[in-house]
Coordinates of C-alpha atoms in Angstrom, one line a residue:
Chain A
X414 CA -0.1 0.0 -0.1
X415 CA 1.1 3.7 -0.3
X416 CA 4.3 5.0 -1.5
X417 CA 5.4 1.3 -2.0
X418 CA 4.0 1.1 -5.6
X419 CA 6.2 -0.1 -7.9
X420 CA 5.4 3.2 -10.2
X421 CA 3.9 6.3 -8.5
X422 CA 1.4 8.3 -9.9
X423 CA 2.5 11.7 -11.4
X424 CA 0.5 15.0 -10.6
X425 CA -0.3 14.9 -14.2
X426 CA -1.8 11.5 -14.8
X427 CA -3.9 12.6 -11.7
X428 CA -5.1 15.7 -13.1
X429 CA -6.0 13.9 -16.5
X430 CA -8.0 11.3 -14.5
X431 CA -9.6 13.6 -12.3
X432 CA -10.7 15.6 -15.9
X433 CA -11.7 12.5 -17.3
X434 CA -13.6 10.8 -14.2
X435 CA -14.5 13.6 -11.8
X436 CA -13.0 11.8 -9.3
X437 CA -10.9 14.1 -6.3
X438 CA -7.2 13.6 -5.7
X439 CA -7.5 12.0 -2.8
X440 CA -9.8 8.9 -4.3
X441 CA -7.8 8.8 -6.9
X442 CA -4.4 7.9 -4.8
X443 CA -7.0 5.6 -2.9
X444 CA -8.0 3.6 -5.8
X445 CA -4.3 3.6 -7.4
X446 CA -3.2 1.6 -3.8
X447 CA -6.3 -0.6 -4.4
X448 CA -4.7 -1.2 -8.1
X449 CA -1.5 -2.0 -7.0
X450 CA -2.3 -4.4 -4.5
X451 CA -4.2 -6.0 -6.8
X452 CA -1.7 -6.2 -9.6
X453 CA 0.5 -9.0 -8.2
X454 CA 2.5 -9.3 -10.9
X455 CA 3.2 -5.7 -10.5
X456 CA 3.8 -4.9 -13.9
X457 CA 1.2 -2.1 -13.6
X458 CA -1.6 -4.1 -15.2
X459 CA -4.5 -6.3 -14.2
X460 CA -5.3 -9.3 -16.0
X461 CA -8.5 -11.2 -15.3
X462 CA -7.0 -13.4 -12.8
X463 CA -6.2 -10.6 -10.7
X464 CA -9.8 -9.5 -10.5
X465 CA -10.6 -13.5 -9.7
X466 CA -8.6 -13.5 -6.7
X467 CA -11.0 -11.2 -5.2
X468 CA -13.4 -14.0 -3.4
X469 CA -16.5 -11.8 -3.1
X470 CA -16.2 -11.0 -7.1
X471 CA -15.7 -14.7 -7.7
X472 CA -18.9 -15.5 -5.9
X473 CA -21.1 -13.1 -7.9
X474 CA -23.1 -14.6 -10.2
X475 CA -22.2 -11.4 -12.8
X476 CA -18.7 -11.8 -11.7
X477 CA -17.2 -12.9 -15.1
X478 CA -19.7 -10.4 -17.3
X479 CA -18.6 -7.3 -14.5
X480 CA -14.8 -8.3 -15.3
X481 CA -15.6 -8.2 -18.8
X482 CA -16.7 -4.6 -18.7
X483 CA -13.5 -3.6 -17.6
X484 CA -11.1 -5.1 -20.4
X485 CA -11.7 -3.4 -23.8
X486 CA -12.3 -5.6 -27.2
X487 CA -10.1 -8.3 -27.4
X488 CA -7.2 -7.3 -24.9
X489 CA -6.2 -9.1 -21.7
X490 CA -5.1 -6.5 -20.0
X491 CA -6.2 -3.2 -17.9
X492 CA -3.9 -0.5 -17.1
X493 CA -5.0 2.1 -14.6
X494 CA -7.0 4.7 -16.9
X495 CA -9.0 2.0 -18.2
X496 CA -9.7 0.8 -14.4
X497 CA -10.9 4.2 -13.4
X498 CA -12.4 4.7 -16.6
X499 CA -14.8 1.9 -16.0
X500 CA -15.2 2.7 -12.2
X501 CA -16.0 6.3 -13.2
X502 CA -19.4 4.7 -14.2
X503 CA -20.3 4.4 -10.5
X504 CA -19.4 7.8 -9.0
X505 CA -22.7 9.2 -7.5
X506 CA -23.9 12.1 -9.6
X507 CA -23.6 15.1 -7.5
X508 CA -26.4 17.9 -7.5
X509 CA -23.7 20.8 -8.3
X510 CA -21.9 19.5 -10.9
X511 CA -22.2 21.5 -14.1
X512 CA -21.2 20.0 -17.4
X513 CA -19.1 22.4 -18.7
X514 CA -19.1 20.7 -22.4
X515 CA -22.7 20.1 -23.0
X516 CA -21.5 17.8 -26.1
X517 CA -20.0 14.9 -23.9
X518 CA -21.9 13.5 -20.9
X519 CA -20.0 12.8 -18.0
X520 CA -19.2 9.1 -17.9
X521 CA -21.4 8.4 -14.5
X522 CA -24.4 10.3 -16.2
X523 CA -27.7 8.5 -15.8
X524 CA -27.0 7.0 -19.8
X525 CA -23.9 6.1 -19.3
X526 CA -24.7 3.8 -16.1
X527 CA -27.3 2.2 -18.0
X528 CA -25.1 1.5 -20.9
X529 CA -22.8 -0.2 -18.8
X530 CA -25.5 -2.2 -17.2
X531 CA -26.9 -2.8 -20.8
X532 CA -23.4 -4.6 -21.6
X533 CA -23.5 -7.0 -19.0
X534 CA -26.0 -8.6 -21.0
X535 CA -25.1 -8.0 -24.6
X536 CA -22.3 -9.9 -24.6
X537 CA -21.8 -10.0 -28.4
X538 CA -21.6 -6.3 -28.5
X539 CA -24.5 -5.9 -31.0
X540 CA -26.7 -3.7 -29.3
X541 CA -29.5 -5.8 -28.7
X542 CA -31.6 -6.9 -25.9
X543 CA -35.4 -7.0 -25.4
X544 CA -36.6 -3.2 -25.8
X545 CA -39.6 -3.7 -23.7
X546 CA -37.7 -4.7 -20.5
X547 CA -35.2 -2.0 -21.2
X548 CA -38.3 0.7 -21.4
X549 CA -39.5 -0.3 -18.2
X550 CA -36.2 0.0 -16.4
X551 CA -35.4 3.4 -18.2
X552 CA -39.2 4.5 -16.4
X553 CA -39.1 3.3 -12.9
X554 CA -35.6 2.2 -11.5
X555 CA -33.7 4.9 -9.5
X556 CA -30.6 4.3 -11.9
X557 CA -28.7 7.2 -10.2
X558 CA -29.2 6.2 -6.7
X559 CA -29.0 2.1 -7.4
X560 CA -25.4 2.5 -9.6
X561 CA -23.5 4.6 -7.6
X562 CA -20.9 3.7 -4.9
X563 CA -20.2 6.6 -2.3
X564 CA -16.5 7.4 -1.0
X565 CA -16.5 8.0 2.9
X566 CA -14.5 11.1 2.1
Chain B
X628 CA 44.9 -0.1 18.9
X629 CA 45.4 -2.0 21.9
X630 CA 44.2 0.5 24.1
X631 CA 40.8 0.5 21.4
X632 CA 40.6 -3.1 21.8
X633 CA 40.5 -3.3 25.6
X634 CA 37.9 -0.2 25.9
X635 CA 35.6 -2.4 23.2
X636 CA 36.1 -5.4 25.8
X637 CA 35.4 -3.4 28.6
X638 CA 32.2 -2.0 27.0
X639 CA 31.2 -5.2 25.8
X640 CA 31.5 -6.4 29.4
X641 CA 29.8 -3.7 30.9
X642 CA 27.0 -4.4 28.2
X643 CA 26.5 -8.1 28.7
X644 CA 26.5 -7.4 32.7
X645 CA 23.5 -4.9 32.4
X646 CA 21.5 -6.9 30.1
X647 CA 22.3 -10.4 32.0
X648 CA 21.4 -8.5 35.7
X649 CA 18.9 -6.3 34.9
X650 CA 17.0 -8.0 32.4
X651 CA 17.6 -11.4 31.8
X652 CA 17.2 -12.5 35.6
X653 CA 14.5 -11.1 36.5
X654 CA 12.8 -12.0 33.3
X655 CA 13.4 -15.8 34.3
X656 CA 11.7 -15.1 37.4
X657 CA 8.7 -13.4 36.0
X658 CA 9.5 -10.2 37.7
X659 CA 10.3 -6.9 36.0
X660 CA 12.2 -3.6 36.6
X661 CA 9.2 -1.5 35.3
X662 CA 11.2 0.0 32.8
X663 CA 9.1 -1.1 29.6
X664 CA 5.9 0.0 31.3
X665 CA 7.4 3.5 31.9
X666 CA 8.5 3.1 28.4
X667 CA 5.1 2.5 27.0
X668 CA 3.2 5.0 29.1
X669 CA 5.3 7.5 27.3
X670 CA 4.8 6.2 24.0
X671 CA 1.2 6.3 24.4
X672 CA 1.3 10.0 25.4
X673 CA 3.6 10.8 22.3
X674 CA 1.5 9.1 19.7
X675 CA -1.6 10.8 21.4
X676 CA 0.0 14.0 20.7
X677 CA 1.3 13.2 17.4
X678 CA -2.5 12.2 16.6
X679 CA -3.9 15.7 17.6
X680 CA -1.1 17.6 15.9
X681 CA -1.4 15.7 12.7
X682 CA -5.4 16.4 12.7
X683 CA -4.8 20.2 13.5
X684 CA -2.2 19.8 10.4
X685 CA -4.7 18.1 8.2
X686 CA -7.0 21.0 8.7
X687 CA -4.9 23.5 7.7
X688 CA -3.5 21.8 4.7
X689 CA -7.0 20.0 3.3
X690 CA -4.8 18.1 0.5
X691 CA -3.2 16.0 3.4
X692 CA -5.3 12.8 3.1
X693 CA -7.1 11.2 5.7
X694 CA -6.7 7.5 6.9
X695 CA -9.6 4.9 6.3
X696 CA -9.4 2.2 8.6
X697 CA -13.0 1.2 8.4
X698 CA -13.2 0.8 4.5
X699 CA -13.2 3.1 1.7
X700 CA -16.9 3.3 0.8
X701 CA -20.0 3.3 2.1
X702 CA -21.8 -0.2 1.7
X703 CA -25.3 -1.0 2.2
X704 CA -25.6 -3.5 4.8
X705 CA -29.2 -5.3 3.7
X706 CA -29.5 -8.7 2.9
X707 CA -30.1 -10.0 -0.9
X708 CA -33.9 -10.1 -0.5
X709 CA -33.8 -6.6 0.9
X710 CA -32.0 -5.0 -1.8
X711 CA -33.9 -6.9 -4.5
X712 CA -37.3 -5.7 -3.0
X713 CA -36.3 -2.2 -3.3
X714 CA -35.1 -2.6 -6.6
X715 CA -38.1 -4.2 -7.7
X716 CA -40.9 -1.9 -5.8
X717 CA -40.7 0.7 -8.5
X718 CA -42.4 -1.9 -10.6
X719 CA -45.2 -4.3 -10.4
X720 CA -44.6 -7.5 -9.2
X721 CA -47.1 -9.2 -11.2
X722 CA -44.6 -8.6 -14.4
X723 CA -42.7 -12.0 -13.6
X724 CA -40.2 -14.2 -12.0
X725 CA -37.1 -12.2 -13.2
X726 CA -36.5 -8.2 -13.5
X727 CA -33.9 -7.0 -15.9
X728 CA -33.0 -4.4 -12.9
X729 CA -32.1 -7.4 -10.7
X730 CA -28.8 -7.2 -12.7
X731 CA -28.3 -3.6 -11.1
X732 CA -27.9 -5.1 -7.4
X733 CA -24.8 -7.6 -8.8
X734 CA -23.3 -4.9 -10.8
X735 CA -23.1 -2.6 -7.7
X736 CA -21.8 -5.6 -5.4
X737 CA -19.6 -6.5 -7.8
X738 CA -18.0 -3.2 -8.2
X739 CA -18.0 -2.5 -4.7
X740 CA -16.0 -5.5 -4.0
X741 CA -13.3 -4.4 -6.8
X742 CA -12.8 -1.2 -5.0
X743 CA -12.8 -2.6 -1.4
X744 CA -13.4 -6.2 -0.4
X745 CA -13.5 -7.8 2.8
X746 CA -11.3 -10.5 2.6
X747 CA -8.2 -9.7 0.6
X748 CA -7.6 -6.7 3.0
X749 CA -7.3 -9.1 6.0
X750 CA -4.0 -10.6 4.1
X751 CA -2.0 -7.1 4.7
X752 CA -1.4 -5.0 7.6
X753 CA -4.0 -2.9 9.2
X754 CA -4.1 0.8 8.3
X755 CA -4.0 3.0 11.3
X756 CA -6.2 5.6 12.6
X757 CA -3.3 7.8 12.9
X758 CA 0.0 7.7 12.1
X759 CA 2.4 6.2 14.7
X760 CA 5.9 7.9 13.8
X761 CA 7.3 5.0 11.8
X762 CA 8.6 4.9 8.8
X763 CA 6.8 2.0 7.4
X764 CA 3.3 3.0 8.2
X765 CA 3.9 6.6 6.4
X766 CA 1.1 6.2 4.2
X767 CA 0.1 9.5 3.0
X768 CA 2.5 11.4 5.1
X769 CA 2.9 15.3 4.2
X770 CA 5.6 17.6 6.2
X771 CA 3.1 18.6 8.6
X772 CA 4.9 20.0 11.6
X773 CA 8.8 20.5 12.3
X774 CA 8.3 19.1 15.9
X775 CA 6.6 15.4 14.3
X776 CA 9.6 15.2 12.2
X777 CA 11.9 15.9 15.0
X778 CA 10.2 13.1 17.1
X779 CA 10.3 10.6 14.1
X780 CA 14.2 11.1 13.7
X781 CA 14.7 10.5 17.8
X782 CA 12.7 7.7 17.2
X783 CA 14.7 6.1 14.5
X784 CA 17.7 6.6 16.5
X785 CA 16.3 4.8 19.7
X786 CA 14.9 2.3 18.2
X787 CA 17.8 1.1 15.7
X788 CA 20.7 2.0 17.9
X789 CA 19.6 1.5 21.2
X790 CA 16.8 -1.0 21.4
X791 CA 17.4 -3.2 18.3
X792 CA 21.1 -4.3 19.7
X793 CA 19.5 -4.8 23.2
X794 CA 16.9 -7.1 21.8
X795 CA 19.2 -9.2 19.2
X796 CA 21.2 -9.7 22.6
X797 CA 18.2 -10.9 24.5
X798 CA 16.9 -13.1 21.7
X799 CA 20.2 -15.0 21.1
X800 CA 20.6 -15.4 24.9
X801 CA 17.1 -17.0 24.8
X802 CA 17.2 -19.3 22.1
X803 CA 20.6 -20.7 23.1
X804 CA 19.2 -21.4 26.5
X805 CA 16.2 -23.0 25.2
X806 CA 18.4 -25.3 22.6
X807 CA 21.0 -26.0 25.4
X808 CA 18.5 -26.3 28.5
X809 CA 16.2 -28.8 27.0
X810 CA 19.0 -30.9 25.9
X811 CA 20.3 -30.9 29.2
X812 CA 16.9 -31.9 30.4
X813 CA 16.6 -34.3 27.8
X814 CA 19.4 -36.6 29.2
X815 CA 17.5 -37.1 32.6
X816 CA 14.9 -40.5 32.9
X817 CA 11.6 -40.1 32.6
X818 CA 10.1 -38.6 36.2
X819 CA 8.5 -35.5 37.4
X820 CA 11.8 -34.0 38.0
X821 CA 12.3 -33.7 34.6
X822 CA 8.4 -32.5 33.5
X823 CA 9.4 -29.6 36.1
X824 CA 12.7 -28.9 34.9
X825 CA 11.3 -28.6 31.6
X826 CA 8.6 -26.4 32.2
X827 CA 10.7 -24.4 34.2
X828 CA 13.2 -24.1 31.1
X829 CA 10.6 -23.4 28.4
X830 CA 8.9 -20.3 30.6
X831 CA 12.4 -18.8 31.4
X832 CA 13.0 -19.0 27.9
X833 CA 9.9 -17.8 26.5
X834 CA 10.1 -15.2 28.9
X835 CA 13.6 -14.0 27.9
X836 CA 12.1 -13.4 24.4
X837 CA 9.3 -11.7 25.2
X838 CA 11.5 -9.1 26.7
X839 CA 13.2 -9.2 23.1
X840 CA 10.0 -8.0 21.9
X841 CA 9.5 -5.6 24.4
X842 CA 6.5 -7.1 24.5
X843 CA 3.8 -6.3 27.4
X844 CA 0.8 -9.3 27.9
X845 CA -2.1 -8.8 29.7
X846 CA -3.7 -12.1 30.6
X847 CA -7.5 -11.9 31.5
X848 CA -9.2 -14.5 33.3
X849 CA -6.6 -16.7 34.4
X850 CA -9.1 -19.3 35.7
X851 CA -9.9 -20.1 32.3
X852 CA -6.2 -21.2 31.7
X853 CA -6.0 -24.5 29.4
X854 CA -5.5 -27.5 31.6
X855 CA -3.6 -30.9 30.6
X856 CA -5.3 -33.0 28.4
X857 CA -7.1 -30.2 26.8
X858 CA -6.7 -28.5 23.4
X859 CA -6.1 -24.7 23.3
X860 CA -7.4 -23.0 20.2
X861 CA -6.5 -19.0 19.3
X862 CA -6.6 -16.8 16.7
X863 CA -3.3 -16.4 14.4
X864 CA -1.7 -13.4 13.5
X865 CA 2.1 -14.3 13.7
X866 CA 4.6 -16.9 14.9
X867 CA 5.2 -14.9 18.1
X868 CA 1.5 -15.9 19.4
X869 CA 3.4 -18.6 20.7
X870 CA 5.7 -16.6 22.5
X871 CA 2.5 -14.6 24.0
X872 CA 0.9 -17.8 24.9
X873 CA 3.9 -19.5 26.5
X874 CA 4.6 -17.0 28.8
X875 CA 2.0 -18.1 30.8
X876 CA 1.8 -21.8 31.1
X877 CA 3.3 -24.6 29.2
X878 CA 1.8 -25.9 26.0
X879 CA 2.8 -28.9 23.6
X880 CA 3.2 -27.4 20.1
X881 CA 1.9 -28.6 17.0
X882 CA 3.6 -28.3 13.6
X883 CA 5.6 -29.1 11.0
X884 CA 9.6 -30.1 11.0
X885 CA 11.4 -27.3 9.4
X886 CA 14.9 -27.2 8.3
X887 CA 17.6 -24.6 9.4
X888 CA 17.6 -23.0 12.6
X889 CA 13.9 -23.7 13.5
X890 CA 14.4 -27.2 12.8
X891 CA 17.5 -27.4 15.4
X892 CA 15.3 -25.5 18.1
X893 CA 12.4 -27.9 17.3
X894 CA 14.5 -31.0 17.8
X895 CA 16.2 -29.9 21.2
X896 CA 12.2 -29.0 22.5
X897 CA 11.2 -32.3 22.0
X898 CA 14.0 -34.1 23.8
X899 CA 12.4 -32.7 26.8
X900 CA 8.7 -32.4 26.4
X901 CA 6.5 -34.3 24.0
X902 CA 5.7 -31.8 21.3
X903 CA 4.0 -33.2 18.2
X904 CA 5.9 -32.5 15.2
X905 CA 5.2 -33.5 11.6
X906 CA 7.2 -34.4 8.6
X907 CA 5.8 -32.4 5.7
X908 CA 4.6 -36.1 4.0
X909 CA 2.4 -36.7 7.1
X910 CA 0.9 -33.6 7.0
X911 CA -1.2 -34.6 3.9
X912 CA -2.3 -37.4 6.0
X913 CA -5.3 -35.8 7.6
X914 CA -6.3 -39.3 9.5
X915 CA -2.4 -39.5 10.7
X916 CA -2.4 -36.2 11.9
X917 CA -5.7 -36.6 13.9
X918 CA -4.9 -39.9 15.5
X919 CA -1.6 -38.8 16.6
X920 CA -3.5 -35.9 18.2
X921 CA -5.9 -38.0 19.5
X922 CA -3.5 -40.1 21.4
X923 CA -1.6 -36.9 22.6
X924 CA -5.2 -35.8 24.3
X925 CA -6.6 -39.4 25.3
X926 CA -3.5 -39.4 28.0
X927 CA -4.5 -36.7 30.2
X928 CA -1.2 -36.0 31.8
X929 CA 0.3 -34.5 28.8
X930 CA 0.3 -30.8 28.2
X931 CA -2.3 -29.1 26.6
X932 CA -2.0 -29.2 22.7
X933 CA -2.0 -25.3 21.0
X934 CA -3.5 -25.1 17.4
X935 CA -4.4 -22.1 15.3
X936 CA -7.1 -23.5 13.5
X937 CA -7.2 -20.6 10.9
X938 CA -4.0 -22.2 9.3
X939 CA -2.5 -19.0 8.4
X940 CA -1.3 -15.6 9.9
X941 CA -4.4 -12.6 9.3
X942 CA -3.9 -9.4 10.0
X943 CA -5.8 -9.1 13.7
X944 CA -8.9 -7.2 12.6
X945 CA -10.9 -10.3 12.2
X946 CA -11.1 -14.0 12.7
X947 CA -11.7 -16.5 9.5
X948 CA -13.0 -19.6 9.4
X949 CA -12.0 -22.3 11.9
X950 CA -10.6 -25.5 10.1
X951 CA -12.7 -28.4 11.4
X952 CA -9.8 -30.7 11.9
X953 CA -8.8 -29.5 15.3
X954 CA -12.6 -29.9 16.3
X955 CA -12.8 -33.4 15.3
X956 CA -10.0 -34.4 18.1
X957 CA -12.3 -34.6 20.6
X958 CA -10.9 -33.4 23.9
X959 CA -12.3 -30.2 25.7
X960 CA -11.7 -26.7 23.8
X961 CA -10.3 -23.9 25.3
X962 CA -10.3 -20.9 23.3
X963 CA -8.0 -17.8 23.9
X964 CA -8.3 -14.6 22.3
X965 CA -5.4 -12.6 21.3
X966 CA -5.7 -9.1 20.4
X967 CA -2.4 -6.6 19.4
X968 CA -2.6 -3.0 20.0
X969 CA -1.8 -1.8 16.2
X970 CA -0.2 1.8 17.4
X971 CA 2.9 0.4 18.6
X972 CA 4.2 -2.0 16.0
X973 CA 2.6 -4.2 13.7
X974 CA 2.5 -7.9 14.7
X975 CA 1.1 -9.3 11.5
X976 CA 3.7 -11.6 9.7
X977 CA 2.8 -11.2 5.7
X978 CA 4.5 -14.0 4.7
X979 CA 4.0 -13.5 1.0
X980 CA 5.9 -10.1 1.4
X981 CA 8.4 -10.7 3.9
X982 CA 10.1 -14.0 5.0
X983 CA 11.1 -14.9 8.8
X984 CA 13.9 -13.0 9.1
X985 CA 13.0 -9.7 7.8
X986 CA 10.0 -9.9 9.7
X987 CA 11.6 -10.3 13.1
X988 CA 13.8 -7.7 12.2
X989 CA 11.0 -5.0 11.8
X990 CA 9.3 -6.6 14.7
X991 CA 12.4 -5.7 17.0
X992 CA 12.6 -2.4 15.2
X993 CA 8.9 -1.7 16.4
X994 CA 8.2 0.4 19.5
X995 CA 7.0 -2.4 21.2
X996 CA 4.3 -5.2 21.2
X997 CA 1.6 -4.9 23.4
X998 CA -1.0 -7.5 23.6
X999 CA -4.0 -8.4 25.6
X1000 CA -4.5 -12.3 25.9
X1001 CA -8.2 -13.7 27.0
X1002 CA -8.9 -16.9 28.3
X1003 CA -12.2 -18.4 27.3
X1004 CA -14.3 -20.6 29.4
X1005 CA -13.8 -23.9 28.1
X1006 CA -16.1 -25.6 25.5
X1007 CA -17.0 -29.1 24.3
X1008 CA -19.1 -30.4 21.3
X1009 CA -22.6 -30.8 22.0
X1010 CA -25.2 -33.3 21.0
X1011 CA -26.4 -33.0 17.4
X1012 CA -23.7 -30.6 16.9
X1013 CA -21.2 -31.5 13.9
X1014 CA -17.5 -30.4 13.7
X1015 CA -18.1 -27.3 11.7
X1016 CA -20.9 -25.8 13.7
X1017 CA -18.7 -26.4 16.7
X1018 CA -15.8 -24.7 15.2
X1019 CA -18.1 -21.6 14.3
X1020 CA -19.2 -21.5 17.9
X1021 CA -15.8 -21.3 19.1
X1022 CA -14.8 -18.8 16.4
X1023 CA -17.7 -16.5 17.4
X1024 CA -16.7 -16.4 20.7
X1025 CA -13.2 -15.6 20.3
X1026 CA -14.2 -12.8 17.7
X1027 CA -16.5 -11.6 20.5
X1028 CA -13.8 -11.6 23.4
X1029 CA -11.3 -10.1 21.2
X1030 CA -13.1 -7.4 19.8
X1031 CA -12.7 -8.9 15.8
X1032 CA -14.6 -9.4 13.3
X1033 CA -16.2 -12.7 12.6
X1034 CA -15.7 -13.7 9.0
X1035 CA -16.9 -16.9 7.3
X1036 CA -14.3 -16.8 4.9
X1037 CA -11.4 -19.4 4.7
X1038 CA -7.9 -17.8 5.3
X1039 CA -6.4 -20.3 2.5
X1040 CA -7.8 -17.8 0.1
X1041 CA -4.8 -15.8 1.1
X1042 CA -3.4 -18.3 -2.0
X1043 CA -6.0 -20.4 -3.4
X1044 CA -9.0 -19.8 -5.1
X1045 CA -12.7 -19.5 -3.8
X1046 CA -14.6 -23.1 -4.1
X1047 CA -17.3 -22.9 -6.4
X1048 CA -19.9 -24.2 -3.9
X1049 CA -19.9 -20.3 -2.5
X1050 CA -21.2 -19.3 -6.0
X1051 CA -23.7 -21.6 -6.1
X1052 CA -24.6 -21.0 -2.8
X1053 CA -25.1 -17.0 -4.3
X1054 CA -26.8 -18.0 -7.3
X1055 CA -29.6 -20.6 -4.9
X1056 CA -29.9 -17.1 -2.8
X1057 CA -31.2 -15.3 -5.9
X1058 CA -33.2 -17.8 -7.0
X1059 CA -34.7 -18.4 -3.7
X1060 CA -35.7 -14.6 -4.2
X1061 CA -37.2 -15.2 -7.6
X1062 CA -39.3 -18.1 -6.0
X1063 CA -40.8 -16.5 -3.3
X1064 CA -41.5 -13.3 -5.5
X1065 CA -43.6 -15.8 -7.9
X1066 CA -45.2 -17.6 -5.3
X1067 CA -46.6 -14.2 -3.5
X1068 CA -48.1 -12.8 -7.0
X1069 CA -49.3 -16.6 -7.5
X1070 CA -51.0 -16.4 -4.4
X1071 CA -52.6 -12.7 -5.2
X1072 CA -53.7 -13.9 -8.3
X1073 CA -55.4 -17.1 -6.9
X1074 CA -57.5 -15.0 -4.5
X1075 CA -58.2 -12.9 -7.1
X1076 CA -60.2 -15.9 -8.8
X1077 CA -61.6 -17.1 -6.0
X1078 CA -63.1 -14.0 -4.9

């Protein structure tokens, strides 16, 4: 944990991740700590085995699909940027967040959260599952709250 | 050159004199000059001051991150059924058995466990609520105050240049005494004098070793101390647990024969007192192990066996699954709870990170080891209870007494994968949720039909 990481996180990288994902400085350093503790091979990337070493994830019925969500198409390793990008979907939506650039939605918007959940089912990535079911979910489920992880600071 | 040599010899002699007469001999008789307790009181006051100073510093510099010893994210404590209820309340139950929104529950749980899970954190050292002025626990230190840095510097000097040589000397004296003493006692014929002498040798040696770690041990409920012919079980944090427990009574150790220095110590110990050492090949054969232990326990005059049912070192914030093997032997179980104070020294042995020697060096250069030992009342297996349930019952009692978290996870997850049976458990739980919802909606429709 802490500064015993094989490679320290540079300030510029922290700023870039902050802009892209919206996590705070201390949250990013914490998650980097977690990333390095999961990275048993100490090569700066996580493989699927690293994720499966987490017992609570291994027994989760959707565990394999969640792990898949971290890996981009056809790749077997995920670096810290990719890790953070996926976790960013679960950042709580703050009321006072102003979207400076209305063209691109933040990663943790309602739509992007739903897109994440959708991709768990759409394994062949052809953007199709039953439309009616999805519409019902869109109407009534409190997605912002159910798909958010709150940090303790 | 001659003068330098004579001076060095004189210093060395003085050093040995001080160590032997002021520390070793009182330790052997269980007495203490009180220096250690004064030292610990000073330390505790210093650490309290440091905590307040760091908190003040954190208010002044908001970029200093706060330590979070209890986990880094909020987690909902509800069961699967409760969470699913909440998810489904937004739509009518008649719709069907499976709701697409159920996936959100598993999704969130999965991501939560990726960020912070209950199991893997037990295999690394506990994060402290506040920095304890040791370089090694310096997680997110920013320069806060000159005085803190000065105290840290003084601490480094005191620990490495004053305490460390002292502790090494004591450790060497203690271990050599153990090997020599037990070998000598081993030459005696089997009679009560031999047993008494063996106990004396073991006790005095462990007391010296405890001093070598600056260990302050508080025993609670001594009336429940393990008796002959019983089995003592305790939560496992470090190999030092053995020294801690053996300071207050004699136990028959159980374990694997090692090579090297450990092997020499083990072989000499077994000459004076019937410890149970296994060859590596024998450990695999569970029946052989159980029968040997059973034979030991059945002879009611032998010393109580000391077993650590978790099977591996855990970081002393929780108690993990007690393996049922120790509870199938029979006999009375005497549970013991051991809790280390993490502020003054991290006792946990992270065997994947440090080998034994570097672990001992780190322990001997921490401030001190302060530990509370609670003896619990003896427990026996009850009718209608199998070994697994008995083991869980003992584990809960130990966790409750020691103020530790009671986890059902297996300590061997440190090195191995989780069994598929647990995944099937989760799937069964979920299917029960669906089926129950289904039966409720079925009852509704039936009532509607009848009315």
